Tab-separated table of C-alpha atoms in Angstrom:
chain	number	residue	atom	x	y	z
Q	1309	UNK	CA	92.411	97.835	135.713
Q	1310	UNK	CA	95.544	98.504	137.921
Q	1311	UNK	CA	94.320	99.424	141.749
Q	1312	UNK	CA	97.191	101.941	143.286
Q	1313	UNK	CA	96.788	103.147	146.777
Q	1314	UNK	CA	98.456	106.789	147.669
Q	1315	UNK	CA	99.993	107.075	151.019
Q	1316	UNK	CA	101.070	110.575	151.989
Q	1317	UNK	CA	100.761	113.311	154.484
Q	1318	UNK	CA	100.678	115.829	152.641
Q	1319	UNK	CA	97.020	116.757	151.032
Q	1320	UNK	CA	98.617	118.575	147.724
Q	1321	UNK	CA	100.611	115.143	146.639
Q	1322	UNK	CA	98.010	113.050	147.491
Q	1323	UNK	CA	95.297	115.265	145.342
Q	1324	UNK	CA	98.709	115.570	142.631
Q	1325	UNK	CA	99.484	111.987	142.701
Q	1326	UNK	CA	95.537	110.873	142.202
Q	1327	UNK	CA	95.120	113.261	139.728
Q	1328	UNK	CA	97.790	112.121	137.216
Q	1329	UNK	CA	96.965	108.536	138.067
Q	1330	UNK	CA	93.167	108.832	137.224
Q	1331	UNK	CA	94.050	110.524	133.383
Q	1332	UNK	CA	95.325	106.818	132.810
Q	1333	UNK	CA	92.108	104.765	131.968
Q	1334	UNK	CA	93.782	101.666	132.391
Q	1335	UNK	CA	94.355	102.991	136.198
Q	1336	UNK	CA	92.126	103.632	139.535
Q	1337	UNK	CA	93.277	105.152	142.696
Q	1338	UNK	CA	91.242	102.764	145.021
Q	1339	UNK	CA	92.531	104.755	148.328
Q	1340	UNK	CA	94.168	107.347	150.117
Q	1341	UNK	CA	96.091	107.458	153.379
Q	1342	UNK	CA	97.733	110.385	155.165
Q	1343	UNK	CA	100.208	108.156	157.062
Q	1344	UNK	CA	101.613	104.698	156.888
Q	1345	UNK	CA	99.633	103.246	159.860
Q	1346	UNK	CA	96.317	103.616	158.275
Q	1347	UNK	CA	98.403	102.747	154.384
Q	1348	UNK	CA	99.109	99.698	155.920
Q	1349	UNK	CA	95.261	98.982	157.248
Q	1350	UNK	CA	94.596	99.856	153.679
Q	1351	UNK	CA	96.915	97.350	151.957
Q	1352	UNK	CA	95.359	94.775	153.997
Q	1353	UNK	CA	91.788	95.616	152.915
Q	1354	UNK	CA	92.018	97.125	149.399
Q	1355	UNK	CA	94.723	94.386	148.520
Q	1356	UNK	CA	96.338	96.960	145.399
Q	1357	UNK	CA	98.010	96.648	142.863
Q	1358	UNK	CA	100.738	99.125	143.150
Q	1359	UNK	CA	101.263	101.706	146.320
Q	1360	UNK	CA	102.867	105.125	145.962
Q	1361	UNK	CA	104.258	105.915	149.717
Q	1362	UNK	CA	106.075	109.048	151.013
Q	1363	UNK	CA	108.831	108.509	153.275
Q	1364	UNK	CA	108.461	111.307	156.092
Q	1365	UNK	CA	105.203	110.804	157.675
Q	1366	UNK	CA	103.446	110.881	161.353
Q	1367	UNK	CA	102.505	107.937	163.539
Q	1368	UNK	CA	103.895	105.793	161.169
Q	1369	UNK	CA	107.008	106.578	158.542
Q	1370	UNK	CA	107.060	104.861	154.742
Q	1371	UNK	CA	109.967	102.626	155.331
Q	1372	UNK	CA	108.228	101.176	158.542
Q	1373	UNK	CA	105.318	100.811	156.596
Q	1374	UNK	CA	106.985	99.095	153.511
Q	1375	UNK	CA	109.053	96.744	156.001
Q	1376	UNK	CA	105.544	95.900	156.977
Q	1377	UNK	CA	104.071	95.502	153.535
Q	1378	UNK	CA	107.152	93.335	152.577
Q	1379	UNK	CA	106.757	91.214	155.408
Q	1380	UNK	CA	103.242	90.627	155.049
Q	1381	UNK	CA	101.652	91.209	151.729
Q	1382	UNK	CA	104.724	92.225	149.348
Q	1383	UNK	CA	103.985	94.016	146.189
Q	1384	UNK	CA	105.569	96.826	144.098
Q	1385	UNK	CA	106.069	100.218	145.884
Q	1386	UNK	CA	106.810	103.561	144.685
Q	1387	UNK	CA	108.536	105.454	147.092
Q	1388	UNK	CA	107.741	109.717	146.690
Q	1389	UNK	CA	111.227	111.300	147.511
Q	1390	UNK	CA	112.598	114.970	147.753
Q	1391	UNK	CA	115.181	115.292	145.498
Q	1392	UNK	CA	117.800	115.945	148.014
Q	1393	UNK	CA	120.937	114.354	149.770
Q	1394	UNK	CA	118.489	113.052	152.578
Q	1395	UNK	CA	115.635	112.186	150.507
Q	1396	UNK	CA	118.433	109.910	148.721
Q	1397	UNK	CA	119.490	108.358	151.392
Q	1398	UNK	CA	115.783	107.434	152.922
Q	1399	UNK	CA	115.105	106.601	149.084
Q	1400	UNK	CA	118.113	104.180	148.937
Q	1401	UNK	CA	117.519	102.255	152.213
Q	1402	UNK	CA	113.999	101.788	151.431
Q	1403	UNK	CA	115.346	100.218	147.966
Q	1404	UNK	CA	116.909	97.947	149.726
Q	1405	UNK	CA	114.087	96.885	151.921
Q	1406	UNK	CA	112.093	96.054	148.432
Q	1407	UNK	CA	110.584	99.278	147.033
Q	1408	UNK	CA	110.598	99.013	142.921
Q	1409	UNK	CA	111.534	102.718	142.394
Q	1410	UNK	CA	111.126	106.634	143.455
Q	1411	UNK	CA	108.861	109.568	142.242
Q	1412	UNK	CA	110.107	113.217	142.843
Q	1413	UNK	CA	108.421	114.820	145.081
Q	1414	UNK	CA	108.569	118.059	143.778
Q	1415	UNK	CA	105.075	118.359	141.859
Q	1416	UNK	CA	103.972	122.170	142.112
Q	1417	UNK	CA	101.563	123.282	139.817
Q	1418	UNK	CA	103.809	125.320	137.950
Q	1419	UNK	CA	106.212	123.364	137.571
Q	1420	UNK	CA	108.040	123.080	134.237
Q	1421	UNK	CA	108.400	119.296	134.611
Q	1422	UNK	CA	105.175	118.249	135.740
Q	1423	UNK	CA	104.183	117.198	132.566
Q	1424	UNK	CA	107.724	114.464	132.453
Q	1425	UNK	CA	106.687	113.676	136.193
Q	1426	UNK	CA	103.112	112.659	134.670
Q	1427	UNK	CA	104.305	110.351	131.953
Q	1428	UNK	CA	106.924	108.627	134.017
Q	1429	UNK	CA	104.382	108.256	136.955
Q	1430	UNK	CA	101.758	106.145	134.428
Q	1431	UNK	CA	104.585	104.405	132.958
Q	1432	UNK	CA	106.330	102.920	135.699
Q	1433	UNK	CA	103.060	102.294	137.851
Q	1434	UNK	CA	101.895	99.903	134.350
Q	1435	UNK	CA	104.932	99.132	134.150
Q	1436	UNK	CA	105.432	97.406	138.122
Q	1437	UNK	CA	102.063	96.240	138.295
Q	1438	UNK	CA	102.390	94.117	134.745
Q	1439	UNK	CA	105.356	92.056	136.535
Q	1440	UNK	CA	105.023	89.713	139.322
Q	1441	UNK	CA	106.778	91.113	142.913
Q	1442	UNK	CA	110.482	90.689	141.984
Q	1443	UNK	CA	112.571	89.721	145.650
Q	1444	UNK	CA	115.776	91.057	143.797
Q	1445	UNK	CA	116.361	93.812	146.682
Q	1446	UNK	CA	119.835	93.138	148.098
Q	1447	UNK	CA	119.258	93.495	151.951
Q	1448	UNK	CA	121.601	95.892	153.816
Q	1449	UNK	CA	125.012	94.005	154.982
Q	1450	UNK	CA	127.616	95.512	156.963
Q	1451	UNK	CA	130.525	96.750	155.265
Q	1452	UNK	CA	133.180	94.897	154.230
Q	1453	UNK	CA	130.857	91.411	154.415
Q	1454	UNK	CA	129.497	89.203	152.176
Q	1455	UNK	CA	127.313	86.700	151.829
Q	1456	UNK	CA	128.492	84.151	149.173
Q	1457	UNK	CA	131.995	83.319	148.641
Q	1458	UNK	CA	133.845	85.590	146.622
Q	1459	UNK	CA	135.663	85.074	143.187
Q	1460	UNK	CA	138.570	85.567	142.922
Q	1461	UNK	CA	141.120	87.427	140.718
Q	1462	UNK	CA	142.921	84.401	138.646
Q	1463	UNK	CA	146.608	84.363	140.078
Q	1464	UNK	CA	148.687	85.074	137.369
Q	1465	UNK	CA	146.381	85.289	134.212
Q	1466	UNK	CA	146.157	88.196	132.600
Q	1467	UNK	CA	142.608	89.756	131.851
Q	1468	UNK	CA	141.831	90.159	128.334
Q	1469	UNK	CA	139.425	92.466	129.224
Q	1470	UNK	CA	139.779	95.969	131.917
Q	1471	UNK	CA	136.779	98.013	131.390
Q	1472	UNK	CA	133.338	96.963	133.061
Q	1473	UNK	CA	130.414	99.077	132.113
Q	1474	UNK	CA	127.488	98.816	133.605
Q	1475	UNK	CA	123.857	100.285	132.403
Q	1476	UNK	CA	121.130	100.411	134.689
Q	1477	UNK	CA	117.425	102.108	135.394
Q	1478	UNK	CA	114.132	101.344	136.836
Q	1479	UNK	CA	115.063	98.663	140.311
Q	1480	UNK	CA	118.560	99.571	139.479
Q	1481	UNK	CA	120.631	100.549	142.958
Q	1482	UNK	CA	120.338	96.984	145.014
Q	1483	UNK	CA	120.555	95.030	142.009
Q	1484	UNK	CA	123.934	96.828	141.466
Q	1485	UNK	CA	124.830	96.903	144.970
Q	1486	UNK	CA	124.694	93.086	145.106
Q	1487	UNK	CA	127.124	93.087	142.343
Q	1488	UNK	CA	129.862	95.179	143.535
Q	1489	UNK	CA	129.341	93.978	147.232
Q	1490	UNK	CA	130.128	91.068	145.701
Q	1491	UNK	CA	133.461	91.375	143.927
Q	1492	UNK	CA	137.056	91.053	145.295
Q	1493	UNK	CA	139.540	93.351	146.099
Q	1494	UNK	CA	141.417	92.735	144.242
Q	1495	UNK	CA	138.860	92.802	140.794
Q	1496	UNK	CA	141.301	93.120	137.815
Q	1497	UNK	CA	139.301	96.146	135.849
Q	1498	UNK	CA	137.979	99.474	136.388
Q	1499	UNK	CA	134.104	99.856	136.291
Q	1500	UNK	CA	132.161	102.696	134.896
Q	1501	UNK	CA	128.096	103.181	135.931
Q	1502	UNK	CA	125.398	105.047	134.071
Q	1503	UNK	CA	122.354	104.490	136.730
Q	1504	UNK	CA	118.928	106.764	135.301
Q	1505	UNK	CA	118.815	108.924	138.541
Q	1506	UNK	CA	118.682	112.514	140.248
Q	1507	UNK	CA	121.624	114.662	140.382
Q	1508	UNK	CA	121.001	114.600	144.538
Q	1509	UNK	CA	121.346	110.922	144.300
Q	1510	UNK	CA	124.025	109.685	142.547
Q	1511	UNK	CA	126.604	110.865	145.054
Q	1512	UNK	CA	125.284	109.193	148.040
Q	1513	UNK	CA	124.399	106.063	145.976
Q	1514	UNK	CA	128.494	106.045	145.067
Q	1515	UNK	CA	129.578	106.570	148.664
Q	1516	UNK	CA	126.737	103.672	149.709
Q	1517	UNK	CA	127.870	101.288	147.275
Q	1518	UNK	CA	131.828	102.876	148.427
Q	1519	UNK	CA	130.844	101.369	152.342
Q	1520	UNK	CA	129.637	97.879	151.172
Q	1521	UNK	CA	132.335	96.939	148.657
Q	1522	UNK	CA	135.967	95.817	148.902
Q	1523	UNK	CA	136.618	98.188	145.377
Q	1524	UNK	CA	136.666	101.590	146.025
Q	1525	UNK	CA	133.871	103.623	144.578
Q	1526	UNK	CA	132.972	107.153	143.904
Q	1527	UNK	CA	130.760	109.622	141.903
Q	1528	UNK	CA	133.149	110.452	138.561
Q	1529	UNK	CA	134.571	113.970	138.108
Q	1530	UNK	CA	136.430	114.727	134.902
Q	1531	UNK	CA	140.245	114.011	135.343
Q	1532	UNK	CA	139.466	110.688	137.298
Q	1533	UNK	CA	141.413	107.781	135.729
Q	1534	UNK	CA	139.998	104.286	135.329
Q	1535	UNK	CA	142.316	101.411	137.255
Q	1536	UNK	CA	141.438	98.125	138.002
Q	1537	UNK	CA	139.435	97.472	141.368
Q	1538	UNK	CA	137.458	100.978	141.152
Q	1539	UNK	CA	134.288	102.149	140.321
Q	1540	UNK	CA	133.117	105.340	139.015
Q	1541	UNK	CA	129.270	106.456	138.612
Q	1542	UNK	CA	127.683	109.169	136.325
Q	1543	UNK	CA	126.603	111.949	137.956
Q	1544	UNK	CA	122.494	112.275	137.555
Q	1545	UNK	CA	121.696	115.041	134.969
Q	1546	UNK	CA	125.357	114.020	133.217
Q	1547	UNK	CA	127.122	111.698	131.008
Q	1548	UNK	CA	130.081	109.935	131.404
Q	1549	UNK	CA	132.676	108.835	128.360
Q	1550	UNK	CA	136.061	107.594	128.538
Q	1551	UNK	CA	139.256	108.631	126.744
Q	1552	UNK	CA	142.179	106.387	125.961
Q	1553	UNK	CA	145.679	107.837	126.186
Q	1554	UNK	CA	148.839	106.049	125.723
Q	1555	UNK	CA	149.510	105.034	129.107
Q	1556	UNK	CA	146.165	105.589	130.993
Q	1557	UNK	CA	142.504	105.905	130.625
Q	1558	UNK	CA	140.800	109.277	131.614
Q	1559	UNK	CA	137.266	109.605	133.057
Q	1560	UNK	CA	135.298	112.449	131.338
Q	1561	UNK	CA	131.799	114.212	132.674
Q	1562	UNK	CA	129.976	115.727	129.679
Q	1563	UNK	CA	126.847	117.853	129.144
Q	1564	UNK	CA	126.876	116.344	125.495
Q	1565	UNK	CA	125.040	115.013	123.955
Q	1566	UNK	CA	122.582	117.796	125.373
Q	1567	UNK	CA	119.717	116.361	123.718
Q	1568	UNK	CA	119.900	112.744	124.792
Q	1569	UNK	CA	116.663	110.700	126.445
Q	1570	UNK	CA	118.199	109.948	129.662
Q	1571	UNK	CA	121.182	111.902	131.626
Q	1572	UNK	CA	123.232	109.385	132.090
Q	1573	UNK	CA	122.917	107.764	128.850
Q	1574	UNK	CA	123.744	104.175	129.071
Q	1575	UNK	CA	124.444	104.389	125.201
Q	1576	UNK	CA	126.593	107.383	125.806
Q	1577	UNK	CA	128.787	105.292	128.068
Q	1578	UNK	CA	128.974	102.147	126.139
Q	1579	UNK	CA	129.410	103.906	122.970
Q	1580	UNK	CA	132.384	105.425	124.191
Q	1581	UNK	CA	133.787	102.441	125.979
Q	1582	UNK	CA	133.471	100.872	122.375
Q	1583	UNK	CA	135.738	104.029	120.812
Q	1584	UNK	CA	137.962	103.956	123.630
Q	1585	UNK	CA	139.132	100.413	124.030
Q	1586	UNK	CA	137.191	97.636	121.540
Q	1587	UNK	CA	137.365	94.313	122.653
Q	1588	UNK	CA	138.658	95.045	125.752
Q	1589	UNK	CA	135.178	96.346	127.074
Q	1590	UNK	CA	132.222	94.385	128.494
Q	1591	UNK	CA	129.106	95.650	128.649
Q	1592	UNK	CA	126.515	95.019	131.515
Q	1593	UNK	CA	122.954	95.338	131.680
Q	1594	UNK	CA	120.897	95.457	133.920
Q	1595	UNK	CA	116.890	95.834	134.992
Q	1596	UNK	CA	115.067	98.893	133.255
Q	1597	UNK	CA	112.915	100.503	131.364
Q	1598	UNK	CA	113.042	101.257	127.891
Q	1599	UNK	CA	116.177	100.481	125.645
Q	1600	UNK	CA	119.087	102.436	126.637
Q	1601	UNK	CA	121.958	100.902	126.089
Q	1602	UNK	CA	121.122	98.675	123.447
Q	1603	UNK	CA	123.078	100.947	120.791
Q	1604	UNK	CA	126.093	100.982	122.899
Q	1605	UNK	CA	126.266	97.266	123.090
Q	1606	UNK	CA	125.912	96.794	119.216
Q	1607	UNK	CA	128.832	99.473	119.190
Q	1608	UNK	CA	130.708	97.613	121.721
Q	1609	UNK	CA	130.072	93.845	119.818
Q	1610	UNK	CA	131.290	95.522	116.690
Q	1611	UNK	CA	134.474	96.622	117.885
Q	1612	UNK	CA	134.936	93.080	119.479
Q	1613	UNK	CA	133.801	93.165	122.819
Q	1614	UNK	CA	131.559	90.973	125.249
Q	1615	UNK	CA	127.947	91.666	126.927
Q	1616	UNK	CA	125.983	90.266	129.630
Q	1617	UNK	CA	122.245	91.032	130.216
Q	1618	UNK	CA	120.672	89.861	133.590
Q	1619	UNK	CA	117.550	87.635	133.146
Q	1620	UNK	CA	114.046	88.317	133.080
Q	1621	UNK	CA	113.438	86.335	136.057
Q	1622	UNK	CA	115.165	88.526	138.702
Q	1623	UNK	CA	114.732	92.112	136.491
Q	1624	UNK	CA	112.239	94.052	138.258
Q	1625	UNK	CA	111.895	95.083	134.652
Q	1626	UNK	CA	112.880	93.159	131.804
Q	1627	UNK	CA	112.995	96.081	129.417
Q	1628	UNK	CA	116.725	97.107	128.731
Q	1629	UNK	CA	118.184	94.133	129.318
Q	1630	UNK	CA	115.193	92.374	126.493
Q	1631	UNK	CA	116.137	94.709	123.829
Q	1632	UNK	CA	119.860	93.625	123.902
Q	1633	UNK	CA	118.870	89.795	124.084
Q	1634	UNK	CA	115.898	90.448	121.204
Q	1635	UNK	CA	118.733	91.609	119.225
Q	1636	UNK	CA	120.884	88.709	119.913
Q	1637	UNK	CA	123.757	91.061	121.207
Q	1638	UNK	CA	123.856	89.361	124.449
Q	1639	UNK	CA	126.843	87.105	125.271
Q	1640	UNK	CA	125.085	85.501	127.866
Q	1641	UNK	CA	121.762	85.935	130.139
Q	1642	UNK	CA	122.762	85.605	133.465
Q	1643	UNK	CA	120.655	85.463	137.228
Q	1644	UNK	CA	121.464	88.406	139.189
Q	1645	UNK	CA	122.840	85.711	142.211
Q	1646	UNK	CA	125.287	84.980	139.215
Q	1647	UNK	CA	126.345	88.171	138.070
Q	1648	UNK	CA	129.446	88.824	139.543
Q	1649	UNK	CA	130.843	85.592	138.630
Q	1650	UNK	CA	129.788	85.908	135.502
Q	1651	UNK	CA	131.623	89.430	134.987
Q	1652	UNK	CA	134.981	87.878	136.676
Q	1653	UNK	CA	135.028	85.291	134.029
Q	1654	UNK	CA	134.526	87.200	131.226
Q	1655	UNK	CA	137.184	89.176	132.465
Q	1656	UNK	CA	138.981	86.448	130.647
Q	1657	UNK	CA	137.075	85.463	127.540
């Protein structure tokens, strides 16, 4: 049985968020708390599984509280988040500080969704509490610094490879900030992103990863080209594809296809890296639910190209990147403290 604890201060989304919870009979709300000050006496006494925590709150806010829970008694959080620009941004920092994921807040009762929201809620809470506390969560550094040393661009060789593309879900924005934060200036190939997230979210996740990089990144817009040392990422709700022309290759934002599982698809991208330039492509992926992006990669090996999956160890979920390594289509599984290394070298390969 998988004990969750709902903090929020709102009576509606803690009644909402117990509700759905309870229909699971593998899951029991042990508690609820209407701010983080009495969440965090809670934690301490209920000792659960999983905790679902809203962000704005009295007394005491949800990241104070999870910088708390982190500290003291660190397991997975859900953070509840309004889909907007500032609900991204709270959502973002507090990914940093360790929560697993987000949960919209939007959860009226006639809500067309609601039904999505439900499934997704039961599935990542079994999902979170199944795995041991991953401490994957980059921490925030000021822009323009890094941590480790930084590879370097090999003076004078020629990459035999100039498209990067990245697939991503469920734990997904540090993990990928650690990467990028982590590559040179001077990073010899253009990187494309397909991160499952909100359309509110995806621009100020771009312009956050944009302040703690030395490449320059940015949400994609059709007509952006792809050049070495910059980063594009799929709008939420959107795909991304590229097209090769003779002297350049275009970015392209698509509605199609209209009927995939997740907007971004990480298969969409891939795929279409695979069309657009073969064996020059390598394919990342990272922590996730589900499989997306395991078709793309088995595109992208069959037109000659490379792919790295990150290891199970530091996933928060080992779910996309174990469908491309159960199908043997990975290249090589690689530590997330490793990653960016690993990408510059198979720049190369």
């Amino acid at each position: 049985m998988i004990k969750v604890l709902v903090v929020d201060d709102s009576a509606f989304m803690r009644k909402a968020i117990s509700t759905m919870l309870d229909k699971d009979p593998g899951i029991t709300v042990v508690g609820v708390a209407r701010n983080g000050r009495v969440g965090l006496d809670m934690v301490r006494k209920l000792d659960p599984d999983v905790v679902t925590m809203d962000i704005e709150m009295p007394e005491m806010d949800g990241l104070t509280a999870l910088r708390h829970i982190m500290m003291e008694c660190p397991r997975p959080v859900l953070m509840v988040s309004s889909l907007t620009t500032e609900g991204a941004e709270s959502t973002l920092k507090a990914m940093e500080l360790g929560a697993v994921d987000f949960i919209p807040k939007q959860l009226s009762k006639v809500s067309l969704d609601i039904i999505k929201i439900e499934r997704d809620l039961i599935e990542k809470v079994k999902t979170v509490a199944a795995r041991k506390m991953r401490h994957v969560a980059a921490r925030p550094a000021a822009p323009r610094q890094v941590r480790r040393p930084v590879p370097s661009a090999r003076a004078g060789g020629r990459p035999v490879r100039d498209v990067v593309a990245i697939g991503v879900s469920t734990g997904g924005p540090p993990v990928v900030q650690k990467i990028l934060s982590s590559l040179p200036a001077d990073f010899p190939a253009g990187i494309v992103i397909a991160q499952h997230m909100p359309a509110a979210f995806t621009g100020p996740f771009a312009a956050r990863l944009d302040s703690v990089s030395r490449i320059k990144v940015k949400e994609a817009e059709s007509g952006d080209v792809l050049r070495p040392g910059h980063a594009f990422v799929a709008p939420g709700g959107r795909h991304i594809i590229l097209d090769q022309k003779v002297s350049h290759i275009n970015v392209l934002v698509t509605d199609e296809p209209a009927d995939a599982l997740y907007k971004p698809s990480v298969n969409v991208l891939i795929s279409s890296v695979a069309r657009a330039v073969g064996r020059r492509g390598l394919g990342v992926i990272l922590t996730g639910m589900g499989n997306d992006g395991c078709e793309g990669i088995r595109d992208l090996k069959g037109k000659g190209g490379r792919a790295l999956a990150q290891s199970d160890s530091t996933c928060v979920v080992y779910g996309m990147p174990k469908a491309v390594v159960e199908r043997n289509l990975a290249d090589e599984i690689v530590d997330l403290d490793d990653m960016a290394e690993s990408i510059m070298a198979n720049l190369y390969k």
